[in-house]
PDB file of C-alpha atoms in Angstrom:
ATOM      1  CA  MET A  14     -82.582 -90.948 -17.136  1.00  0.00           C
ATOM      2  CA  ARG A  15     -82.339 -86.900 -18.030  1.00  0.00           C
ATOM      3  CA  ARG A  16     -83.291 -86.188 -14.006  1.00  0.00           C
ATOM      4  CA  THR A  17     -80.085 -88.608 -13.092  1.00  0.00           C
ATOM      5  CA  LEU A  18     -78.320 -86.363 -15.425  1.00  0.00           C
ATOM      6  CA  GLN A  19     -79.486 -82.952 -14.080  1.00  0.00           C
ATOM      7  CA  LEU A  20     -78.524 -84.589 -10.444  1.00  0.00           C
ATOM      8  CA  THR A  21     -75.444 -85.176 -11.280  1.00  0.00           C
ATOM      9  CA  ILE A  22     -74.433 -82.118 -13.527  1.00  0.00           C
ATOM     10  CA  ILE A  23     -75.206 -79.958 -10.739  1.00  0.00           C
ATOM     11  CA  ALA A  24     -73.713 -82.209  -7.957  1.00  0.00           C
ATOM     12  CA  SER A  25     -70.612 -81.687 -10.029  1.00  0.00           C
ATOM     13  CA  LEU A  26     -71.196 -77.974 -10.378  1.00  0.00           C
ATOM     14  CA  LEU A  27     -71.354 -78.222  -6.393  1.00  0.00           C
ATOM     15  CA  LEU A  28     -68.915 -79.305  -5.717  1.00  0.00           C
ATOM     16  CA  THR A  29     -66.584 -77.673  -8.196  1.00  0.00           C
ATOM     17  CA  LEU A  30     -67.100 -74.948  -6.948  1.00  0.00           C
ATOM     18  CA  SER A  31     -66.731 -75.650  -3.420  1.00  0.00           C
ATOM     19  CA  ALA A  32     -63.090 -76.922  -3.845  1.00  0.00           C
ATOM     20  CA  CYS A  33     -62.457 -72.668  -5.329  1.00  0.00           C
ATOM     21  CA  GLN A  34     -62.578 -71.465  -2.012  1.00  0.00           C
ATOM     22  CA  ASN A  35     -60.024 -72.795  -1.305  1.00  0.00           C
ATOM     23  CA  PHE A  36     -57.958 -71.402  -4.325  1.00  0.00           C
ATOM     24  CA  GLY A  37     -59.291 -68.024  -4.413  1.00  0.00           C
ATOM     25  CA  PHE A  38     -60.748 -65.928  -7.421  1.00  0.00           C
ATOM     26  CA  PRO A  39     -58.877 -64.399  -9.041  1.00  0.00           C
ATOM     27  CA  GLY A  40     -59.481 -60.811  -8.842  1.00  0.00           C
ATOM     28  CA  VAL A  41     -61.614 -60.705  -6.043  1.00  0.00           C
ATOM     29  CA  TYR A  42     -60.263 -58.780  -3.138  1.00  0.00           C
ATOM     30  CA  LYS A  43     -60.267 -59.809   0.981  1.00  0.00           C
ATOM     31  CA  ILE A  44     -60.453 -58.386   3.874  1.00  0.00           C
ATOM     32  CA  PRO A  45     -57.339 -58.101   6.117  1.00  0.00           C
ATOM     33  CA  ILE A  46     -58.163 -58.674  10.021  1.00  0.00           C
ATOM     34  CA  GLN A  47     -56.915 -57.368  12.972  1.00  0.00           C
ATOM     35  CA  GLN A  48     -57.057 -58.134  16.398  1.00  0.00           C
ATOM     36  CA  GLY A  49     -56.689 -56.696  19.001  1.00  0.00           C
ATOM     37  CA  ASN A  50     -53.513 -54.362  20.090  1.00  0.00           C
ATOM     38  CA  ILE A  51     -51.395 -52.743  17.859  1.00  0.00           C
ATOM     39  CA  ILE A  52     -48.257 -52.534  19.863  1.00  0.00           C
ATOM     40  CA  THR A  53     -44.547 -50.955  18.277  1.00  0.00           C
ATOM     41  CA  GLN A  54     -40.810 -50.537  19.177  1.00  0.00           C
ATOM     42  CA  GLU A  55     -40.871 -46.833  20.130  1.00  0.00           C
ATOM     43  CA  MET A  56     -44.036 -47.650  22.576  1.00  0.00           C
ATOM     44  CA  VAL A  57     -41.637 -50.673  23.728  1.00  0.00           C
ATOM     45  CA  ASP A  58     -38.621 -48.059  24.066  1.00  0.00           C
ATOM     46  CA  GLN A  59     -40.773 -46.334  26.830  1.00  0.00           C
ATOM     47  CA  LEU A  60     -41.629 -48.170  29.379  1.00  0.00           C
ATOM     48  CA  GLU A  61     -39.516 -48.294  32.081  1.00  0.00           C
ATOM     49  CA  PRO A  62     -38.668 -49.842  35.315  1.00  0.00           C
ATOM     50  CA  GLY A  63     -40.898 -48.445  38.387  1.00  0.00           C
ATOM     51  CA  ARG A  64     -43.539 -47.133  35.435  1.00  0.00           C
ATOM     52  CA  THR A  65     -47.362 -46.876  37.026  1.00  0.00           C
ATOM     53  CA  LYS A  66     -50.045 -49.187  35.799  1.00  0.00           C
ATOM     54  CA  ALA A  67     -51.909 -46.116  34.860  1.00  0.00           C
ATOM     55  CA  GLN A  68     -48.346 -44.536  32.808  1.00  0.00           C
ATOM     56  CA  VAL A  69     -47.934 -48.613  30.693  1.00  0.00           C
ATOM     57  CA  GLN A  70     -52.061 -48.467  29.962  1.00  0.00           C
ATOM     58  CA  PHE A  71     -51.258 -45.473  28.558  1.00  0.00           C
ATOM     59  CA  ILE A  72     -48.099 -46.009  26.225  1.00  0.00           C
ATOM     60  CA  LEU A  73     -50.127 -49.519  25.268  1.00  0.00           C
ATOM     61  CA  GLY A  74     -53.228 -48.744  25.704  1.00  0.00           C
ATOM     62  CA  THR A  75     -56.261 -50.813  27.751  1.00  0.00           C
ATOM     63  CA  PRO A  76     -54.726 -55.078  27.388  1.00  0.00           C
ATOM     64  CA  LEU A  77     -56.596 -57.402  25.426  1.00  0.00           C
ATOM     65  CA  ILE A  78     -56.663 -59.576  28.703  1.00  0.00           C
ATOM     66  CA  ALA A  79     -56.720 -58.347  32.108  1.00  0.00           C
ATOM     67  CA  ASP A  80     -56.856 -62.044  34.485  1.00  0.00           C
ATOM     68  CA  SER A  81     -58.712 -61.204  37.801  1.00  0.00           C
ATOM     69  CA  PHE A  82     -56.795 -63.918  38.502  1.00  0.00           C
ATOM     70  CA  HIS A  83     -53.224 -62.471  37.763  1.00  0.00           C
ATOM     71  CA  SER A  84     -54.280 -58.699  38.438  1.00  0.00           C
ATOM     72  CA  ASP A  85     -50.101 -57.904  38.561  1.00  0.00           C
ATOM     73  CA  ARG A  86     -49.785 -59.879  34.349  1.00  0.00           C
ATOM     74  CA  TRP A  87     -51.857 -57.779  30.884  1.00  0.00           C
ATOM     75  CA  ASP A  88     -51.157 -59.414  27.970  1.00  0.00           C
ATOM     76  CA  TYR A  89     -51.331 -57.467  25.363  1.00  0.00           C
ATOM     77  CA  PHE A  90     -51.812 -60.142  21.727  1.00  0.00           C
ATOM     78  CA  TYR A  91     -51.947 -58.574  17.885  1.00  0.00           C
ATOM     79  CA  SER A  92     -52.552 -60.519  14.862  1.00  0.00           C
ATOM     80  CA  MET A  93     -53.490 -59.555  11.418  1.00  0.00           C
ATOM     81  CA  ASP A  94     -54.490 -62.204   8.659  1.00  0.00           C
ATOM     82  CA  ASP A  95     -54.187 -60.524   5.023  1.00  0.00           C
ATOM     83  CA  ARG A  96     -54.772 -63.873   2.527  1.00  0.00           C
ATOM     84  CA  GLN A  97     -51.601 -62.380   0.491  1.00  0.00           C
ATOM     85  CA  SER A  98     -49.510 -63.677   3.294  1.00  0.00           C
ATOM     86  CA  PRO A  99     -48.501 -65.429   6.414  1.00  0.00           C
ATOM     87  CA  GLU A 100     -50.787 -64.664   9.650  1.00  0.00           C
ATOM     88  CA  LYS A 101     -48.800 -61.723  11.646  1.00  0.00           C
ATOM     89  CA  ARG A 102     -48.647 -62.861  15.501  1.00  0.00           C
ATOM     90  CA  GLU A 103     -47.544 -60.373  18.210  1.00  0.00           C
ATOM     91  CA  ARG A 104     -47.513 -60.781  21.966  1.00  0.00           C
ATOM     92  CA  LEU A 105     -46.513 -57.941  24.676  1.00  0.00           C
ATOM     93  CA  THR A 106     -47.233 -59.362  28.399  1.00  0.00           C
ATOM     94  CA  VAL A 107     -46.140 -57.383  30.583  1.00  0.00           C
ATOM     95  CA  PHE A 108     -45.452 -57.605  34.825  1.00  0.00           C
ATOM     96  CA  PHE A 109     -46.389 -56.021  37.835  1.00  0.00           C
ATOM     97  CA  GLU A 110     -45.003 -55.506  41.437  1.00  0.00           C
ATOM     98  CA  ASP A 111     -46.943 -52.672  44.176  1.00  0.00           C
ATOM     99  CA  GLY A 112     -48.265 -51.534  41.168  1.00  0.00           C
ATOM    100  CA  LYS A 113     -44.385 -50.368  38.760  1.00  0.00           C
ATOM    101  CA  LEU A 114     -43.660 -52.095  36.441  1.00  0.00           C
ATOM    102  CA  THR A 115     -40.596 -54.330  36.630  1.00  0.00           C
ATOM    103  CA  HIS A 116     -40.201 -56.904  33.829  1.00  0.00           C
ATOM    104  CA  ILE A 117     -41.868 -57.487  29.880  1.00  0.00           C
ATOM    105  CA  VAL A 118     -41.788 -60.757  28.567  1.00  0.00           C
ATOM    106  CA  GLY A 119     -42.700 -61.566  23.774  1.00  0.00           C
ATOM    107  CA  ASP A 120     -41.707 -60.533  20.944  1.00  0.00           C
ATOM    108  CA  PHE A 121     -40.759 -56.991  21.765  1.00  0.00           C
ATOM    109  CA  VAL A 122     -37.499 -56.535  23.579  1.00  0.00           C
ATOM    110  CA  PRO A 123     -36.321 -52.416  24.778  1.00  0.00           C
ATOM    111  CA  SER A 124     -34.123 -50.514  22.679  1.00  0.00           C
ATOM    112  CA  SER A 125     -32.161 -50.162  25.185  1.00  0.00           C
ATOM    113  CA  ALA A 126     -29.899 -51.636  28.160  1.00  0.00           C
ATOM    114  CA  LYS A 127     -31.226 -49.721  31.568  1.00  0.00           C
ATOM    115  CA  GLN A 128     -35.540 -50.262  30.253  1.00  0.00           C
ATOM    116  CA  VAL A 129     -37.570 -53.073  31.478  1.00  0.00           C
ATOM    117  CA  GLY A 130     -35.663 -56.311  32.210  1.00  0.00           C
ATOM    118  CA  THR A 131     -36.278 -58.888  29.582  1.00  0.00           C
ATOM    119  CA  GLU A 132     -36.788 -63.106  30.745  1.00  0.00           C
TER     120      GLU A 132
END
């Protein structure tokens, strides 16, 4: 009888504690999780049609995904999960033709109309 009561109490405590992980304990710090390449509007504004792959890599950094089947396409992705606000996700895809930048697609738009065309 006493053993059953102890097991029941332990089981109910474990269930209660496991439910708390979804709500978070007050005052507990959660580390922000950053993944990918940080891309800013200033970086995108430096992109111009005709830039070489080396110049684009200097501006944006090494692409997160450089597909060997599509060597003329680079994908940049960034996500930030700080547990205090909704997860932030940004993506940018850069396209080349004959080693020169042709256009970009993604969450950023060049500020000037004379710069890289977007789809």
